[in-house]
mmCIF file of N, CA and C in Angstrom:
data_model
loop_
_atom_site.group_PDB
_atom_site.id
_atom_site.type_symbol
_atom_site.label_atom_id
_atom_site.label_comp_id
_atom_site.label_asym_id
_atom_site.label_seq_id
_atom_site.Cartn_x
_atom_site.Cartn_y
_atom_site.Cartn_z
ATOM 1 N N UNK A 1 111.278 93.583 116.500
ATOM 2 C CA UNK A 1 112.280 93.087 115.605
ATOM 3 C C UNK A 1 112.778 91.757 116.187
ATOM 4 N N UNK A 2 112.755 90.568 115.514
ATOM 5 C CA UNK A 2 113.657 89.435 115.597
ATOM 6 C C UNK A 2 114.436 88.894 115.142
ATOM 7 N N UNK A 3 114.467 88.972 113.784
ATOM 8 C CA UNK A 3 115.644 88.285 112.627
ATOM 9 C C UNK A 3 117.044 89.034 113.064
ATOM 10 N N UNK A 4 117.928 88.312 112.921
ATOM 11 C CA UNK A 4 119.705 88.986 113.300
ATOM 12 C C UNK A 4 119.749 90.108 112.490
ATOM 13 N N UNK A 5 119.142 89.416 111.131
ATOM 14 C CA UNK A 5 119.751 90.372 109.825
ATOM 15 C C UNK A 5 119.240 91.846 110.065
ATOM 16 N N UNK A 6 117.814 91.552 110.740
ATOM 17 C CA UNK A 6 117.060 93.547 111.112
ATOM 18 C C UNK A 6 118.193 94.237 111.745
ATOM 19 N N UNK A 7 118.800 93.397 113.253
ATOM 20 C CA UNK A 7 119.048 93.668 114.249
ATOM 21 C C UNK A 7 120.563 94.202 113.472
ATOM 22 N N UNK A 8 121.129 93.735 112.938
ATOM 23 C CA UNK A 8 122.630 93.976 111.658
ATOM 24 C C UNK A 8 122.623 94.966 111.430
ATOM 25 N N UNK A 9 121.548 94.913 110.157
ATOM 26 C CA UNK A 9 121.689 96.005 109.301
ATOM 27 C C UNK A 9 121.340 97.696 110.144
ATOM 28 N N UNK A 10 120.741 97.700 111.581
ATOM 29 C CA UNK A 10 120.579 98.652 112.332
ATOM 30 C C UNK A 10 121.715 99.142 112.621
ATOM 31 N N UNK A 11 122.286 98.127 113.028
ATOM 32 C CA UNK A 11 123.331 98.663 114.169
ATOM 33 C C UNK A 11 124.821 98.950 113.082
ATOM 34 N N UNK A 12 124.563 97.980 111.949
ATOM 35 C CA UNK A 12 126.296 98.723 111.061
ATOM 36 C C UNK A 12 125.449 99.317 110.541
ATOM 37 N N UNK A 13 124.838 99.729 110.064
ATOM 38 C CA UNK A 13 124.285 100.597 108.905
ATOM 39 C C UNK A 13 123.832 101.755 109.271
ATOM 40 N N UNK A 14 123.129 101.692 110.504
ATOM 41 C CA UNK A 14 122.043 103.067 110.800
ATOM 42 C C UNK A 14 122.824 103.670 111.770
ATOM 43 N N UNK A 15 121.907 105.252 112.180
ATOM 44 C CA UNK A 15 122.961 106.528 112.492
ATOM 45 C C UNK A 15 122.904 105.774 114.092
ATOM 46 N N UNK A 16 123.675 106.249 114.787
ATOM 47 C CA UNK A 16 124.161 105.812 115.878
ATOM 48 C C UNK A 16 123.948 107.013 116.795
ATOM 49 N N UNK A 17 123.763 106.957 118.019
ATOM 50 C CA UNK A 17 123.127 108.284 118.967
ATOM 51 C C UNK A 17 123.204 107.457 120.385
ATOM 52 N N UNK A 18 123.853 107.927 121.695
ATOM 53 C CA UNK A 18 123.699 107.660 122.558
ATOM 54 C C UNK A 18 123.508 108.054 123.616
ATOM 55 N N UNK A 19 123.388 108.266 125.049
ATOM 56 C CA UNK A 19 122.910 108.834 126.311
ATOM 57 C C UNK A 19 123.421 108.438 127.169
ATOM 58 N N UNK A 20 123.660 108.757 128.684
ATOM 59 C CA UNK A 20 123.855 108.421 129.329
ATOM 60 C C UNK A 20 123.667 106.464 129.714
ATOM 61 N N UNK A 21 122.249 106.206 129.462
ATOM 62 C CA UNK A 21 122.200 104.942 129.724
ATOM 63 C C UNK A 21 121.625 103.932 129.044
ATOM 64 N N UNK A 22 121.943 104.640 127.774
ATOM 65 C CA UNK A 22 121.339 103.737 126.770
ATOM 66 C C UNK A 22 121.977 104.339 124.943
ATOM 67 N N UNK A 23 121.711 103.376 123.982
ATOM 68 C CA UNK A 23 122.417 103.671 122.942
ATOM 69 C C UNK A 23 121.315 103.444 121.704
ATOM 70 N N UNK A 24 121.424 104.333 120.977
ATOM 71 C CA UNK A 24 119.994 104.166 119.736
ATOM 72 C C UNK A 24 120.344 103.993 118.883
ATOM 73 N N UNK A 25 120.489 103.122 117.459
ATOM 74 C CA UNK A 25 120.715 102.796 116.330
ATOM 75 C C UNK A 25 119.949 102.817 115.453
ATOM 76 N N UNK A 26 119.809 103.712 114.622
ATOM 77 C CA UNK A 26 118.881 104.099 113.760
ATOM 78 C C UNK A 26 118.685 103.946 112.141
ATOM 79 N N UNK A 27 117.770 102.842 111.284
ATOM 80 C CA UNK A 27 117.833 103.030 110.319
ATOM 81 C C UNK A 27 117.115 103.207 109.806
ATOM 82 N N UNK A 28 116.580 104.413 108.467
ATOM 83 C CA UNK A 28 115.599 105.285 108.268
ATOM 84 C C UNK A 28 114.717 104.138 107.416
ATOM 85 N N UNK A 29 113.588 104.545 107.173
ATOM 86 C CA UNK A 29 112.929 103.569 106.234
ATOM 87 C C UNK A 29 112.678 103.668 104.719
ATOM 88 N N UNK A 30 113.593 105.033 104.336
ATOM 89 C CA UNK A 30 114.055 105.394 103.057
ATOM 90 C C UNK A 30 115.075 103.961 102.521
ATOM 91 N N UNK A 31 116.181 103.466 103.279
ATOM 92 C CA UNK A 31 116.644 102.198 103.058
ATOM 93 C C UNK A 31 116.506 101.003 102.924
ATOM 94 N N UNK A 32 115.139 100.621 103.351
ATOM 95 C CA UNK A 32 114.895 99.447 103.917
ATOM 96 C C UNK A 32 113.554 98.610 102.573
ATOM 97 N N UNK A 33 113.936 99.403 101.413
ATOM 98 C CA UNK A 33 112.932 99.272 100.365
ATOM 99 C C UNK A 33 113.041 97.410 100.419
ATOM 100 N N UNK A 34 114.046 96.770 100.373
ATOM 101 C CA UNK A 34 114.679 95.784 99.795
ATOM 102 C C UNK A 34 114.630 94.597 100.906
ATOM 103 N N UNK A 35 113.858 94.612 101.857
ATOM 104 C CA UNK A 35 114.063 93.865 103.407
ATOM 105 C C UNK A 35 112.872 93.225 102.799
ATOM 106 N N UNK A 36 113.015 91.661 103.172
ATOM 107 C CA UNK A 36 111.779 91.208 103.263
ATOM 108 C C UNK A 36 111.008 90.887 104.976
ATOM 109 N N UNK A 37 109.571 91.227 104.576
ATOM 110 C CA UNK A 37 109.039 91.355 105.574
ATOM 111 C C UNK A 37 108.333 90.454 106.481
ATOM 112 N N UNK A 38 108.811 88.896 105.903
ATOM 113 C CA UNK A 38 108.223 88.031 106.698
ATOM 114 C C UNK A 38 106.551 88.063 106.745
ATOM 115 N N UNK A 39 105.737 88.726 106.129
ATOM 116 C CA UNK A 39 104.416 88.691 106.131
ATOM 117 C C UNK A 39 104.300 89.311 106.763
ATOM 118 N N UNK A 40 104.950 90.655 107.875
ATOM 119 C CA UNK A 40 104.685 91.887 108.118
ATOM 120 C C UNK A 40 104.075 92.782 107.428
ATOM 121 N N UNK A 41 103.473 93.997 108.392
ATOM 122 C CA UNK A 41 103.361 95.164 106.898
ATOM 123 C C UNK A 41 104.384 95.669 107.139
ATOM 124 N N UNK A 42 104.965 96.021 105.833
ATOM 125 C CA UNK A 42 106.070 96.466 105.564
ATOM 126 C C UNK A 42 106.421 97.668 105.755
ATOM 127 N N UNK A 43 105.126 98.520 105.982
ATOM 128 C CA UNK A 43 105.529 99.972 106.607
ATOM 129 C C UNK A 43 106.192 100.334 107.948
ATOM 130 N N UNK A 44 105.617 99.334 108.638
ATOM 131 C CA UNK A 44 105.694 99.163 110.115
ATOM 132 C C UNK A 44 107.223 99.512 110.556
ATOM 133 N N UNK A 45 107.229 100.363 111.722
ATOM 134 C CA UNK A 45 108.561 100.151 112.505
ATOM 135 C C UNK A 45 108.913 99.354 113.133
ATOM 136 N N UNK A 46 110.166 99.034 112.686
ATOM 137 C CA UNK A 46 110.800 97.859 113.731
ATOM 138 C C UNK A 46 111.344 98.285 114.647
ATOM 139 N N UNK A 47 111.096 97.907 115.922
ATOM 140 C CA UNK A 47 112.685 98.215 117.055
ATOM 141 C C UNK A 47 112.538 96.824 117.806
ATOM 142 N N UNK A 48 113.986 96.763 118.024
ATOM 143 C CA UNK A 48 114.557 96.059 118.967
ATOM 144 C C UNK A 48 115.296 96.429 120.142
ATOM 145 N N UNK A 49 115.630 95.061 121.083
ATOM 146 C CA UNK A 49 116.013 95.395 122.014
ATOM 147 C C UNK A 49 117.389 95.002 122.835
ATOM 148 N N UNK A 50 118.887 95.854 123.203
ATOM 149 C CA UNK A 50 120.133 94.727 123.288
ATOM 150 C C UNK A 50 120.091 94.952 124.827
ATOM 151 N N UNK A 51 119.916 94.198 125.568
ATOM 152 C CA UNK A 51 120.269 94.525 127.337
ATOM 153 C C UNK A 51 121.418 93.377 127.611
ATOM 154 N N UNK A 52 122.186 93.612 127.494
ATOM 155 C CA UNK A 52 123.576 92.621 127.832
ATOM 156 C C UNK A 52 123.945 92.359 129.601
ATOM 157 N N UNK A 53 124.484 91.338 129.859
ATOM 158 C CA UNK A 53 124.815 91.030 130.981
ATOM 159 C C UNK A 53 125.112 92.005 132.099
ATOM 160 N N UNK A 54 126.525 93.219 131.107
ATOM 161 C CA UNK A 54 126.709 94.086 132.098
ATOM 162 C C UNK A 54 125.693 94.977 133.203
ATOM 163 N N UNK A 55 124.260 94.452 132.636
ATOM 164 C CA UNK A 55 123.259 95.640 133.013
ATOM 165 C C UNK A 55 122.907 95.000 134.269
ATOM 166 N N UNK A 56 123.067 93.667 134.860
ATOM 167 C CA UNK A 56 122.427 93.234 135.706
ATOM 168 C C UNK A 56 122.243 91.742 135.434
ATOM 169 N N UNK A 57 121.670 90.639 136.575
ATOM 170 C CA UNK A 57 120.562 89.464 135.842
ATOM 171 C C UNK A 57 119.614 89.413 135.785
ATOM 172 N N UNK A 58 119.103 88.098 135.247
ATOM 173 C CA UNK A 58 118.007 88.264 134.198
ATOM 174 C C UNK A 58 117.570 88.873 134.935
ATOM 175 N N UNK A 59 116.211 89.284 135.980
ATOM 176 C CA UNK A 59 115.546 89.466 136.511
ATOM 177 C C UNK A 59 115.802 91.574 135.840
ATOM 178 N N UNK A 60 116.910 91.539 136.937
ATOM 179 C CA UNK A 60 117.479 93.188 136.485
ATOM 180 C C UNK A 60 117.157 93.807 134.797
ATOM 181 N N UNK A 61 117.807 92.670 133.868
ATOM 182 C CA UNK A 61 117.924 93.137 132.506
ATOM 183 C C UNK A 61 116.239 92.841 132.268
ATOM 184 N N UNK A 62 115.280 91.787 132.331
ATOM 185 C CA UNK A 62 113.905 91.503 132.376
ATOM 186 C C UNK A 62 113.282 93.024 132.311
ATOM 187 N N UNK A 63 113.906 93.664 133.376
ATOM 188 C CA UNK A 63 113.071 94.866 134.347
ATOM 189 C C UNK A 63 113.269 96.301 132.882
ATOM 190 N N UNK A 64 114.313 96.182 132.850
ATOM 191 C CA UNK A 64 114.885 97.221 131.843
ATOM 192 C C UNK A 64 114.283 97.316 130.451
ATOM 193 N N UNK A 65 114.284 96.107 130.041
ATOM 194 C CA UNK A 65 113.633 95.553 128.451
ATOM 195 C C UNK A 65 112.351 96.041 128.343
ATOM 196 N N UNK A 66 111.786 95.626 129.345
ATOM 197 C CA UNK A 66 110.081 95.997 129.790
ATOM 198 C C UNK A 66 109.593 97.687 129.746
ATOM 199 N N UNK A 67 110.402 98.185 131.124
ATOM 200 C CA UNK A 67 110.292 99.292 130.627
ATOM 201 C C UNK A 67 110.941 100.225 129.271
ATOM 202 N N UNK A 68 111.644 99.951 128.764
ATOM 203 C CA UNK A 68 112.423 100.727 127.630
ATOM 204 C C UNK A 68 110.760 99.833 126.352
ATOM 205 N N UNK A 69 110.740 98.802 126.391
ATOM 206 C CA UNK A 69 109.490 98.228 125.693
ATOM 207 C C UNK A 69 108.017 99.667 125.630
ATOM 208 N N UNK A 70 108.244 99.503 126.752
ATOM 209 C CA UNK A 70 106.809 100.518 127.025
ATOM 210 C C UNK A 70 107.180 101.916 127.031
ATOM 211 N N UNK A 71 108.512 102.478 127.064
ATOM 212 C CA UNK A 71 108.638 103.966 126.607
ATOM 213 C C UNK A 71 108.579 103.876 124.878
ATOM 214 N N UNK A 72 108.893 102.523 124.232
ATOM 215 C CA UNK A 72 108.876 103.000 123.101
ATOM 216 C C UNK A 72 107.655 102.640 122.011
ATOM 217 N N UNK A 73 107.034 102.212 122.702
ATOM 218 C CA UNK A 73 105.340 102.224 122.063
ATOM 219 C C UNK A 73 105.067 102.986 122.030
ATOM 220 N N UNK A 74 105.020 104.115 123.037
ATOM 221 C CA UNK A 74 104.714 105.224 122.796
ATOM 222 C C UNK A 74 105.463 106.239 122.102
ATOM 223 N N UNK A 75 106.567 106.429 121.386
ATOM 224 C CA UNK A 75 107.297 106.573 120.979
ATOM 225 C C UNK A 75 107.211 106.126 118.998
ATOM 226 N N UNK A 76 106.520 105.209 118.874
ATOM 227 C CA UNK A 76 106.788 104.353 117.848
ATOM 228 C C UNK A 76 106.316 105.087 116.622
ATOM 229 N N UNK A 77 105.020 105.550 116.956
ATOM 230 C CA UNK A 77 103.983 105.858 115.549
ATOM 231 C C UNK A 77 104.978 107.195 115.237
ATOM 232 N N UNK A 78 105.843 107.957 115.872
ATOM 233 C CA UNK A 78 106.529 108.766 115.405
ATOM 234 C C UNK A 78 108.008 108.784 114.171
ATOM 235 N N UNK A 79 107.532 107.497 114.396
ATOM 236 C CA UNK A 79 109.133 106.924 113.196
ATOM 237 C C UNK A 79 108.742 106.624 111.972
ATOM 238 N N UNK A 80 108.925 107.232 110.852
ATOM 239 C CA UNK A 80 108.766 107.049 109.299
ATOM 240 C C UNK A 80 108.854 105.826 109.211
ATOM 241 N N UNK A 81 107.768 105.202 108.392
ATOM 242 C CA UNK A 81 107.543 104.073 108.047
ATOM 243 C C UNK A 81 108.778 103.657 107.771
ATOM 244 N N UNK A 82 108.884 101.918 107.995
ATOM 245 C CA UNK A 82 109.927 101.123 107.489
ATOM 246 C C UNK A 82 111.534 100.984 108.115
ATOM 247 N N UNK A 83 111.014 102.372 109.274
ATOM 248 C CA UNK A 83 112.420 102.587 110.171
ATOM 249 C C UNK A 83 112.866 101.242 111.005
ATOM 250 N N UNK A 84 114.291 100.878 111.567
ATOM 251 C CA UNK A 84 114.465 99.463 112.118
ATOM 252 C C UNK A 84 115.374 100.663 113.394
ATOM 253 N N UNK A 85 115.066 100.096 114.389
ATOM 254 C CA UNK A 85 115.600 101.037 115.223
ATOM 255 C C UNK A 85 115.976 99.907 116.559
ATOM 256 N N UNK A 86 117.262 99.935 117.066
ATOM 257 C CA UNK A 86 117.557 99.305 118.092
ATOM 258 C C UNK A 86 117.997 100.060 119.323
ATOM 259 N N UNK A 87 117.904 99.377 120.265
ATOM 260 C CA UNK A 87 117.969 100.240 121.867
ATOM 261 C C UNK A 87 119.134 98.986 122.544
ATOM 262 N N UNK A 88 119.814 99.648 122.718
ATOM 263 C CA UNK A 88 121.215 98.889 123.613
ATOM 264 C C UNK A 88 121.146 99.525 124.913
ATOM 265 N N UNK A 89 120.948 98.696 125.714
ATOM 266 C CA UNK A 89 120.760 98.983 127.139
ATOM 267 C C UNK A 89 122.129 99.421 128.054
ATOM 268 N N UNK A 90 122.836 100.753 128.393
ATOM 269 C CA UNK A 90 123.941 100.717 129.165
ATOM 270 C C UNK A 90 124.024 100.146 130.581
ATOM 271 N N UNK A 91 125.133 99.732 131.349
ATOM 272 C CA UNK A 91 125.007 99.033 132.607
ATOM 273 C C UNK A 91 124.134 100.609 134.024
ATOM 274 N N UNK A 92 124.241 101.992 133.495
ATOM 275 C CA UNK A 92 123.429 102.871 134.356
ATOM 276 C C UNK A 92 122.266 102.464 133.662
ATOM 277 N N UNK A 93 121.351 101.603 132.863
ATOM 278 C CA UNK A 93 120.136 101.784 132.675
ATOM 279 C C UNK A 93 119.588 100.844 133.803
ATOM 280 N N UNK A 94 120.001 100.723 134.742
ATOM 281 C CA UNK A 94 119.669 99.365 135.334
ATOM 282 C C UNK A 94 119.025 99.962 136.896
ATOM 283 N N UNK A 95 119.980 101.307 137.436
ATOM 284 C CA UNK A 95 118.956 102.052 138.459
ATOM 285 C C UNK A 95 118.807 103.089 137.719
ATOM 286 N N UNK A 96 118.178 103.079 136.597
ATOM 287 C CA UNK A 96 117.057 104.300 136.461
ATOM 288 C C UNK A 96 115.615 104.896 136.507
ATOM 289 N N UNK A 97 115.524 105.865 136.613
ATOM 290 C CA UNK A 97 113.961 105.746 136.997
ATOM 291 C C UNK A 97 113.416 105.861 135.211
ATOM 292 N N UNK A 98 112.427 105.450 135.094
ATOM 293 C CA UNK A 98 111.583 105.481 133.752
ATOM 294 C C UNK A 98 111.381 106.541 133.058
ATOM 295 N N UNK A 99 111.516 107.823 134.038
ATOM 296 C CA UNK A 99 111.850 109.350 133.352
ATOM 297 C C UNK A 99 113.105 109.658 133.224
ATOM 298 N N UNK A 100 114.089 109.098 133.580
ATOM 299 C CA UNK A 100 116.054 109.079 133.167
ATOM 300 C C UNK A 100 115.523 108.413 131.948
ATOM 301 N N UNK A 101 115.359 107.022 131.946
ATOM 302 C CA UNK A 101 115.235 106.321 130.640
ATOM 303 C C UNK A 101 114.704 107.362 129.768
ATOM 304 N N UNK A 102 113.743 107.462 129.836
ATOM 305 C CA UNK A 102 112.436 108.376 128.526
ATOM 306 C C UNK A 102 113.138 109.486 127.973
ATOM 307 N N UNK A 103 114.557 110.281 129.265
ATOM 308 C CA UNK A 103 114.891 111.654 128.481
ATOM 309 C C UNK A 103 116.084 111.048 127.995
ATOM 310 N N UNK A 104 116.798 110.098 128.569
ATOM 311 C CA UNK A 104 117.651 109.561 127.803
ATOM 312 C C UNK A 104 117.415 108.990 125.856
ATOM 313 N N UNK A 105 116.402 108.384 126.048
ATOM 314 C CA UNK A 105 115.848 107.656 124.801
ATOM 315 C C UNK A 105 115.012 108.814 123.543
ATOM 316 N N UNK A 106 114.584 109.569 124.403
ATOM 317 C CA UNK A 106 113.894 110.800 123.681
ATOM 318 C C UNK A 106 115.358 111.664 123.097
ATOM 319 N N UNK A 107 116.552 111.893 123.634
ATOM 320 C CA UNK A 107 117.473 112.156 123.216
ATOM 321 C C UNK A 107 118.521 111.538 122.168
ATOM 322 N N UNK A 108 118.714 110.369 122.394
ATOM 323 C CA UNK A 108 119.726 109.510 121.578
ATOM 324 C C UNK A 108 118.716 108.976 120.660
ATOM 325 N N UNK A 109 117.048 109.206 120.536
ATOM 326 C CA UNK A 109 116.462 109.068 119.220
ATOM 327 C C UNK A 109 116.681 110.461 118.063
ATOM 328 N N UNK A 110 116.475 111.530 118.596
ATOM 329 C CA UNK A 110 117.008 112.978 118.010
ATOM 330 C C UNK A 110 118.074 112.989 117.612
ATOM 331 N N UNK A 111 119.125 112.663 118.223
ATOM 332 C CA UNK A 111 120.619 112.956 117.642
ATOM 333 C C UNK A 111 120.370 111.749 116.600
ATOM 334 N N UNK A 112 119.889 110.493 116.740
ATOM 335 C CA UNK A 112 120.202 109.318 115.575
ATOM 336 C C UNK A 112 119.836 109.710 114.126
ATOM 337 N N UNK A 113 118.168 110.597 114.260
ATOM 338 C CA UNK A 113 117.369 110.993 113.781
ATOM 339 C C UNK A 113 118.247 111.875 112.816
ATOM 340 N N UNK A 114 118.910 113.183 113.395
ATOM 341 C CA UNK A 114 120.074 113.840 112.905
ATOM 342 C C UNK A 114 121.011 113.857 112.129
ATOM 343 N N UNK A 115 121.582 112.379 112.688
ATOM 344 C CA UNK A 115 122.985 112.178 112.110
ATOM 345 C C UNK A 115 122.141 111.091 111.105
ATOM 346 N N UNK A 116 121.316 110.798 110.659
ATOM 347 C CA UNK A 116 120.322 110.326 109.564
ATOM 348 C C UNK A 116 120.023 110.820 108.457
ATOM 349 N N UNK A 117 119.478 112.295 109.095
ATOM 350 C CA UNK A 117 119.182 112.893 108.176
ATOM 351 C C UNK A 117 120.197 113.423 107.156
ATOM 352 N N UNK A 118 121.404 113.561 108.024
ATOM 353 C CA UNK A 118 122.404 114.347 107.338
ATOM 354 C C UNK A 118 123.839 112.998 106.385
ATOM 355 N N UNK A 119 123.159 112.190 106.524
ATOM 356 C CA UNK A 119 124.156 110.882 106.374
ATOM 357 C C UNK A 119 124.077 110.978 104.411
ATOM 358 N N UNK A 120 124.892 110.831 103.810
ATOM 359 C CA UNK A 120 125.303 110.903 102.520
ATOM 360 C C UNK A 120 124.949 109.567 101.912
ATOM 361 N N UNK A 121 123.613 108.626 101.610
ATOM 362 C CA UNK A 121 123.793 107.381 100.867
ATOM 363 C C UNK A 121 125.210 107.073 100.385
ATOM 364 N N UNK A 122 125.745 105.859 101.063
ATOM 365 C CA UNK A 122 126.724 105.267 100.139
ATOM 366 C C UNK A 122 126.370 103.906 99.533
ATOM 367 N N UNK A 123 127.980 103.342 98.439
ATOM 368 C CA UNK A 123 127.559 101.845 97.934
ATOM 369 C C UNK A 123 127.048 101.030 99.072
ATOM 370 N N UNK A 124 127.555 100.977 100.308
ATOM 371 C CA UNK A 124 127.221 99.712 101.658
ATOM 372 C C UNK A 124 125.939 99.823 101.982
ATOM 373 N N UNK A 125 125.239 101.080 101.775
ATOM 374 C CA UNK A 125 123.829 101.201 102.108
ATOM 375 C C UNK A 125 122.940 100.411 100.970
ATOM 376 N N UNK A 126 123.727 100.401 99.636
ATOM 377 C CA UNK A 126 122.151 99.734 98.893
ATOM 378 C C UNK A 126 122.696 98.613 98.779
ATOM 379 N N UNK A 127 124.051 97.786 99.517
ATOM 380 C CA UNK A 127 123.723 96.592 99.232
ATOM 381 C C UNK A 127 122.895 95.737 100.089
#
């Protein structure tokens, strides 16, 4: 994901789920009829990535992005087409080992997943 507007509409719009050291923002791809795709395929999942200052410098936050990058490739083909999904990096994601991350992220994707499924369409969603 690169455009602000993906990275937006994730984080106000989609279900919200978090972990110890990291935070998941989830928006299903039932919503996302109306996004243009830049010459993407449009089925495709998006995720992005927020590692903010508190986590460390660059080098530190570099380290984090990378791995949370590569837990969620593998991770990816499991998300209903069209899903936009963002990963906010907490300042404990910074000494974790890659299996803290993975049960962290494997978790705050389930609960997002959850509070998704169970979320009531409103007017703010189809605009």
């Amino acid at each position: 994901m690169r455009r602000s507007e993906d990275f937006s509409d994730a984080v106000r719009r989609g279900a919200r789920s978090g972990a110890r050291r990291l935070v998941v923002h989830l928006r299903s791809g039932a919503h996302t009829d109306h996004w243009p795709t830049s010459g993407r395929d449009e089925r495709a999942a998006l995720v992005g990535f927020v590692v903010p200052k508190a986590v460390g410098n660059a080098v530190r936050r570099n380290e984090v992005k990378r791995r949370l990058r590569a837990l969620m490739a593998q991770r990816v083909q499991l998300l209903e087409a069209g899903t936009r999904v963002v990963v906010r990096a907490l300042p404990p994601a910074a000494g974790a080992s890659s299996a803290d991350l993975a049960h962290d992220l494997d978790r705050a994707l389930a609960g997002a997943r959850r509070r998704e499924d169970g979320r009531v369409p409103t007017a703010r969603d189809a605009s």
